[in-house]
Amino acid sequence: MFSIKESQLLLFQIPGESLERILFHLAGEEFSHALKEAHLLHQYELPLSSTILSLITTVAADMVNSPAGYSFTTTPRRTAQPLSLLALMNRGNARRDGRIRLLPHPVTQDLTIQDLATDRFRFSHEKCIDNNKFVIHLGEN
Amino acid sequence: MLSQINSPSERTQPSRPIQAVYQSARTLPTLPMRAVSSTQPFLGFSALAPPSASPLPTQAVNADRLASAAATLPRQQQLPRRGRRRTRGPAVSGPVLGRLASNSLRPRIDDCLVELNPSTIRVLVKVYPPIVSLFGHVLH
């Protein structure tokens, strides 16, 4: 679990809009820009055989070492990994309200990037390919 | 058009069928045929029309027979139509975009592989802040 400073949270806000509405209405470039400003957007070139666990460890370390200075707290009832992996729900098809939902996906020891790249329904959907980059979504754990 | 149909029926009674056996007024060609002359276009041409000047009323006879048959011969009753009168016609597939074009535009995971080292992939990690998960994760 990591905490986000209020100043960073402001990046995701639009004046005069309630927070939950804004988070749903930020789309595409806007959201990516807010993530980048909050040091939550990271780009890597990794071998296909590298594991998701190592990727999560790398991302968490980069978050801690970033100017944002995130800190992770572990609670006994949660798993050891600092971040969770998010998978597309319903094969990436949007719900009636137009939203594509994401769901935490269990991360096993041997789960690799190649496994994600070949899972078109949950990870390597065309909506998860942005400008020749494979987008992997992580969330708090 | 109507007068042409009506004119033969004035000559004969269409209600009564023609019972008499048809007998051709033409003289049957005698066999063997005469030798083909240089003036004849084909064999037996001279036997087709009688040498007399007046032509046979074959057209009038045929018209009378047709009128008689139409008036007297029993007809098969028309079968009732089944189903829709207006059919949809043969199935036609709608216009579609070329398959090659749509596939080439669609982003593929192979595009993410590093060109010089295909076992390496470009990865963009988006860490969704906790407040997002509070309301449920939605792809942005």
CSV table of C-alpha atoms in Angstrom, one decimal:
chain,number,residue,atom,x,y,z
A,1,MET,CA,0.0,0.0,0.0
A,2,PHE,CA,1.3,3.4,-0.9
A,3,SER,CA,0.1,6.8,0.1
A,4,ILE,CA,-0.3,9.6,-2.4
A,5,LYS,CA,0.3,13.2,-1.3
A,6,GLU,CA,-2.6,15.7,-1.6
A,7,SER,CA,-0.5,17.8,-4.0
A,8,GLN,CA,-0.1,14.9,-6.3
A,9,LEU,CA,-3.7,14.0,-6.1
A,10,LEU,CA,-4.5,17.5,-7.3
A,11,LEU,CA,-3.0,16.5,-10.6
A,12,PHE,CA,-6.0,14.2,-11.2
A,13,GLN,CA,-8.5,16.9,-10.4
A,14,ILE,CA,-10.3,19.4,-12.5
A,15,PRO,CA,-11.5,22.5,-10.5
A,16,GLY,CA,-15.2,22.4,-9.7
A,17,GLU,CA,-15.6,18.6,-10.2
A,18,SER,CA,-15.9,16.0,-7.5
A,19,LEU,CA,-13.0,13.6,-7.3
A,20,GLU,CA,-14.8,10.4,-8.3
A,21,ARG,CA,-16.2,12.0,-11.3
A,22,ILE,CA,-12.9,13.4,-12.4
A,23,LEU,CA,-11.1,10.1,-12.1
A,24,PHE,CA,-13.6,8.5,-14.4
A,25,HIS,CA,-13.6,11.4,-16.8
A,26,LEU,CA,-9.9,11.8,-17.3
A,27,ALA,CA,-9.2,9.9,-20.4
A,28,GLY,CA,-6.2,8.7,-22.4
A,29,GLU,CA,-3.5,11.4,-22.8
A,30,GLU,CA,-4.9,13.5,-19.9
A,31,PHE,CA,-4.7,10.7,-17.4
A,32,SER,CA,-1.3,9.6,-18.6
A,33,HIS,CA,-0.1,13.1,-18.2
A,34,ALA,CA,-1.3,13.3,-14.6
A,35,LEU,CA,0.3,9.9,-13.9
A,36,LYS,CA,3.6,11.2,-15.3
A,37,GLU,CA,3.5,14.3,-13.2
A,38,ALA,CA,2.8,12.2,-10.2
A,39,HIS,CA,5.7,9.8,-11.1
A,40,LEU,CA,3.4,6.9,-11.6
A,41,LEU,CA,4.2,6.3,-15.3
A,42,HIS,CA,7.3,4.3,-15.9
A,43,GLN,CA,8.8,3.1,-19.2
A,44,TYR,CA,11.2,0.1,-19.5
A,45,GLU,CA,12.7,-2.2,-22.1
A,46,LEU,CA,12.6,-5.6,-20.6
A,47,PRO,CA,13.3,-9.2,-21.8
A,48,LEU,CA,10.1,-11.2,-22.3
A,49,SER,CA,11.3,-13.8,-19.9
A,50,SER,CA,11.4,-11.3,-16.9
A,51,THR,CA,8.8,-12.0,-14.2
A,52,ILE,CA,6.0,-9.7,-13.2
A,53,LEU,CA,7.2,-9.9,-9.6
A,54,SER,CA,10.6,-8.4,-10.6
A,55,LEU,CA,8.8,-5.7,-12.6
A,56,ILE,CA,6.7,-4.8,-9.6
A,57,THR,CA,9.8,-4.6,-7.4
A,58,THR,CA,11.5,-2.4,-9.9
A,59,VAL,CA,8.5,-0.1,-10.3
A,60,ALA,CA,8.1,0.2,-6.5
A,61,ALA,CA,11.8,1.1,-6.1
A,62,ASP,CA,11.5,3.7,-8.8
A,63,MET,CA,8.5,5.2,-7.1
A,64,VAL,CA,10.3,5.4,-3.8
A,65,ASN,CA,13.4,6.9,-5.4
A,66,SER,CA,11.4,9.3,-7.5
A,67,PRO,CA,11.0,13.0,-6.6
A,68,ALA,CA,7.5,12.2,-5.4
A,69,GLY,CA,9.1,10.0,-2.7
A,70,TYR,CA,6.5,7.3,-2.3
A,71,SER,CA,6.6,5.0,0.7
A,72,PHE,CA,5.1,1.6,1.0
A,73,THR,CA,3.6,0.2,4.1
A,74,THR,CA,3.0,-3.5,4.5
A,75,THR,CA,0.3,-5.0,6.6
A,76,PRO,CA,0.3,-8.6,7.8
A,77,ARG,CA,-2.9,-9.6,6.0
A,78,ARG,CA,-1.7,-8.4,2.6
A,79,THR,CA,0.7,-10.2,0.3
A,80,ALA,CA,4.3,-9.3,0.2
A,81,GLN,CA,4.3,-7.5,-3.2
A,82,PRO,CA,4.0,-3.8,-3.0
A,83,LEU,CA,1.7,-3.4,-6.0
A,84,SER,CA,-1.0,-5.5,-7.6
A,85,LEU,CA,-1.3,-6.4,-11.2
A,86,LEU,CA,-4.5,-5.3,-12.9
A,87,ALA,CA,-6.2,-7.3,-15.7
A,88,LEU,CA,-8.9,-6.3,-18.2
A,89,MET,CA,-12.4,-7.5,-17.3
A,90,ASN,CA,-14.8,-8.9,-19.8
A,91,ARG,CA,-12.2,-9.3,-22.5
A,92,GLY,CA,-11.7,-5.5,-22.6
A,93,ASN,CA,-15.2,-4.9,-23.7
A,94,ALA,CA,-16.7,-1.7,-22.3
A,95,ARG,CA,-19.7,-1.8,-20.0
A,96,ARG,CA,-22.9,0.0,-20.9
A,97,ASP,CA,-21.6,3.2,-19.4
A,98,GLY,CA,-18.5,3.0,-21.7
A,99,ARG,CA,-16.1,2.1,-19.0
A,100,ILE,CA,-13.6,-0.8,-19.3
A,101,ARG,CA,-13.1,-2.2,-15.9
A,102,LEU,CA,-9.8,-3.6,-14.5
A,103,LEU,CA,-9.5,-6.3,-11.8
A,104,PRO,CA,-6.6,-7.3,-9.7
A,105,HIS,CA,-5.0,-10.4,-11.1
A,106,PRO,CA,-3.0,-12.9,-8.9
A,107,VAL,CA,0.7,-12.7,-9.5
A,108,THR,CA,2.5,-16.1,-9.2
A,109,GLN,CA,6.2,-16.5,-8.9
A,110,ASP,CA,6.7,-17.7,-12.5
A,111,LEU,CA,4.4,-15.2,-14.2
A,112,THR,CA,6.4,-13.5,-17.0
A,113,ILE,CA,5.8,-10.6,-19.3
A,114,GLN,CA,5.6,-13.1,-22.1
A,115,ASP,CA,2.6,-14.7,-20.4
A,116,LEU,CA,0.9,-11.3,-20.3
A,117,ALA,CA,1.9,-10.5,-23.9
A,118,THR,CA,0.2,-13.7,-25.1
A,119,ASP,CA,-3.0,-13.2,-23.1
A,120,ARG,CA,-5.0,-11.0,-25.5
A,121,PHE,CA,-8.2,-11.1,-23.5
A,122,ARG,CA,-6.7,-9.8,-20.2
A,123,PHE,CA,-3.5,-8.0,-20.9
A,124,SER,CA,-2.3,-7.6,-24.5
A,125,HIS,CA,-5.6,-6.3,-25.8
A,126,GLU,CA,-5.3,-3.6,-28.5
A,127,LYS,CA,-6.4,-1.1,-26.0
A,128,CYS,CA,-3.3,-1.9,-23.9
A,129,ILE,CA,-1.0,-1.1,-26.8
A,130,ASP,CA,-0.1,2.5,-26.8
A,131,ASN,CA,2.3,3.9,-29.4
A,132,ASN,CA,4.3,0.7,-29.9
A,133,LYS,CA,4.4,0.1,-26.1
A,134,PHE,CA,2.8,-2.6,-24.1
A,135,VAL,CA,0.9,-1.0,-21.3
A,136,ILE,CA,0.8,-2.9,-18.0
A,137,HIS,CA,-1.5,-1.6,-15.3
A,138,LEU,CA,-0.6,-1.8,-11.7
A,139,GLY,CA,-2.6,-0.7,-8.7
A,140,GLU,CA,-2.2,-0.5,-5.0
A,141,ASN,CA,-2.0,-3.7,-3.1
B,1,MET,CA,-54.5,-6.0,-79.5
B,2,LEU,CA,-58.0,-6.7,-78.3
B,3,SER,CA,-59.4,-6.5,-81.8
B,4,GLN,CA,-56.9,-9.1,-83.0
B,5,ILE,CA,-58.1,-11.5,-80.4
B,6,ASN,CA,-61.7,-10.8,-81.0
B,7,SER,CA,-61.6,-10.9,-84.8
B,8,PRO,CA,-61.2,-14.7,-85.2
B,9,SER,CA,-63.9,-15.4,-82.6
B,10,GLU,CA,-66.4,-13.5,-84.8
B,11,ARG,CA,-65.7,-16.0,-87.6
B,12,THR,CA,-66.2,-19.1,-85.5
B,13,GLN,CA,-68.1,-20.0,-82.4
B,14,PRO,CA,-65.5,-20.2,-79.6
B,15,SER,CA,-67.8,-22.0,-77.2
B,16,ARG,CA,-67.9,-25.0,-79.4
B,17,PRO,CA,-64.7,-27.1,-79.7
B,18,ILE,CA,-63.5,-27.9,-83.2
B,19,GLN,CA,-64.3,-31.6,-83.6
B,20,ALA,CA,-63.3,-32.1,-87.2
B,21,VAL,CA,-60.0,-33.7,-87.8
B,22,TYR,CA,-57.5,-31.2,-89.2
B,23,GLN,CA,-56.8,-31.7,-92.8
B,24,SER,CA,-54.1,-29.8,-94.5
B,25,ALA,CA,-55.1,-28.2,-97.7
B,26,ARG,CA,-51.6,-28.5,-98.9
B,27,THR,CA,-50.6,-31.2,-101.2
B,28,LEU,CA,-48.1,-33.5,-99.5
B,29,PRO,CA,-44.8,-33.6,-101.2
B,30,THR,CA,-44.5,-36.6,-103.3
B,31,LEU,CA,-41.6,-38.9,-102.6
B,32,PRO,CA,-39.1,-39.1,-104.0
B,33,MET,CA,-38.5,-35.4,-104.3
B,34,ARG,CA,-37.7,-33.8,-107.5
B,35,ALA,CA,-34.2,-33.1,-108.2
B,36,VAL,CA,-32.9,-29.9,-106.7
B,37,SER,CA,-32.7,-27.2,-109.2
B,38,SER,CA,-30.4,-24.3,-109.1
B,39,THR,CA,-33.3,-21.9,-108.5
B,40,GLN,CA,-34.6,-23.7,-105.3
B,41,PRO,CA,-33.1,-22.5,-102.0
B,42,PHE,CA,-33.6,-25.9,-100.4
B,43,LEU,CA,-35.1,-29.3,-101.0
B,44,GLY,CA,-38.9,-29.3,-101.2
B,45,PHE,CA,-39.3,-25.6,-101.4
B,46,SER,CA,-41.6,-25.8,-104.4
B,47,ALA,CA,-43.9,-28.2,-102.4
B,48,LEU,CA,-44.4,-25.7,-99.6
B,49,ALA,CA,-46.7,-23.3,-101.4
B,50,PRO,CA,-49.3,-24.5,-103.9
B,51,PRO,CA,-48.8,-23.2,-107.4
B,52,SER,CA,-52.2,-21.4,-107.3
B,53,ALA,CA,-52.0,-17.6,-106.7
B,54,SER,CA,-54.2,-17.4,-103.6
B,55,PRO,CA,-52.4,-18.2,-100.4
B,56,LEU,CA,-53.9,-20.5,-97.8
B,57,PRO,CA,-55.6,-18.8,-94.8
B,58,THR,CA,-53.2,-20.6,-92.3
B,59,GLN,CA,-53.0,-17.6,-90.1
B,60,ALA,CA,-56.7,-17.3,-89.8
B,61,VAL,CA,-57.1,-21.1,-89.1
B,62,ASN,CA,-54.4,-21.0,-86.4
B,63,ALA,CA,-56.0,-18.0,-84.7
B,64,ASP,CA,-59.4,-19.8,-84.7
B,65,ARG,CA,-57.9,-22.9,-83.2
B,66,LEU,CA,-56.2,-20.9,-80.5
B,67,ALA,CA,-59.3,-19.0,-79.7
B,68,SER,CA,-61.3,-22.2,-79.5
B,69,ALA,CA,-58.8,-23.9,-77.3
B,70,ALA,CA,-58.7,-20.9,-74.9
B,71,ALA,CA,-62.4,-20.8,-74.6
B,72,THR,CA,-63.2,-24.5,-74.2
B,73,LEU,CA,-60.2,-26.5,-72.9
B,74,PRO,CA,-60.3,-27.1,-69.2
B,75,ARG,CA,-57.7,-25.2,-67.2
B,76,GLN,CA,-55.8,-26.3,-64.1
B,77,GLN,CA,-57.0,-24.3,-61.2
B,78,GLN,CA,-54.4,-21.9,-59.9
B,79,LEU,CA,-52.7,-23.1,-56.7
B,80,PRO,CA,-53.0,-20.9,-53.7
B,81,ARG,CA,-49.9,-18.9,-52.9
B,82,ARG,CA,-48.1,-19.9,-49.7
B,83,GLY,CA,-46.1,-17.6,-47.5
B,84,ARG,CA,-45.1,-14.0,-48.2
B,85,ARG,CA,-46.0,-12.6,-51.5
B,86,ARG,CA,-43.1,-10.2,-51.4
B,87,THR,CA,-39.9,-12.1,-50.8
B,88,ARG,CA,-36.7,-10.5,-49.5
B,89,GLY,CA,-34.8,-11.6,-52.5
B,90,PRO,CA,-31.4,-13.3,-52.5
B,91,ALA,CA,-29.1,-12.6,-49.5
B,92,VAL,CA,-26.5,-10.0,-50.2
B,93,SER,CA,-23.6,-9.4,-47.8
B,94,GLY,CA,-23.1,-5.7,-46.9
B,95,PRO,CA,-20.0,-3.7,-47.8
B,96,VAL,CA,-17.1,-4.2,-45.5
B,97,LEU,CA,-13.7,-2.7,-45.1
B,98,GLY,CA,-10.8,-4.6,-46.5
B,99,ARG,CA,-9.5,-7.2,-44.1
B,100,LEU,CA,-5.9,-6.3,-44.8
B,101,ALA,CA,-6.4,-2.6,-44.1
B,102,SER,CA,-8.2,-3.1,-40.8
B,103,ASN,CA,-5.6,-5.6,-39.6
B,104,SER,CA,-2.7,-3.4,-40.5
B,105,LEU,CA,-4.2,-0.4,-38.6
B,106,ARG,CA,-4.9,-2.4,-35.5
B,107,PRO,CA,-2.1,-2.2,-33.0
B,108,ARG,CA,-0.4,-5.5,-32.4
B,109,ILE,CA,1.7,-6.7,-29.5
B,110,ASP,CA,4.5,-7.5,-32.0
B,111,ASP,CA,4.9,-3.8,-32.6
B,112,CYS,CA,6.1,-3.4,-29.0
B,113,LEU,CA,9.1,-5.7,-29.4
B,114,VAL,CA,12.4,-4.0,-29.7
B,115,GLU,CA,13.5,-4.2,-33.4
B,116,LEU,CA,17.1,-5.0,-32.7
B,117,ASN,CA,16.4,-7.5,-30.0
B,118,PRO,CA,13.1,-9.2,-30.5
B,119,SER,CA,13.2,-11.0,-27.1
B,120,THR,CA,12.9,-7.6,-25.5
B,121,ILE,CA,9.7,-5.6,-25.2
B,122,ARG,CA,8.9,-2.0,-24.6
B,123,VAL,CA,6.7,-1.7,-21.5
B,124,LEU,CA,4.8,1.3,-20.2
B,125,VAL,CA,3.7,0.8,-16.6
B,126,LYS,CA,0.8,2.8,-15.3
B,127,VAL,CA,0.4,2.8,-11.6
B,128,TYR,CA,-3.2,3.7,-10.7
B,129,PRO,CA,-3.3,5.8,-7.5
B,130,PRO,CA,-5.2,4.4,-4.5
B,131,ILE,CA,-8.0,6.9,-5.0
B,132,VAL,CA,-8.8,5.3,-8.3
B,133,SER,CA,-9.2,1.8,-6.7
B,134,LEU,CA,-11.4,3.4,-4.2
B,135,PHE,CA,-14.1,3.8,-6.8
B,136,GLY,CA,-13.2,0.7,-8.8
B,137,HIS,CA,-10.5,0.4,-11.5
B,138,VAL,CA,-11.4,1.7,-14.9
B,139,LEU,CA,-9.1,1.7,-17.9
B,140,HIS,CA,-8.1,5.3,-18.7
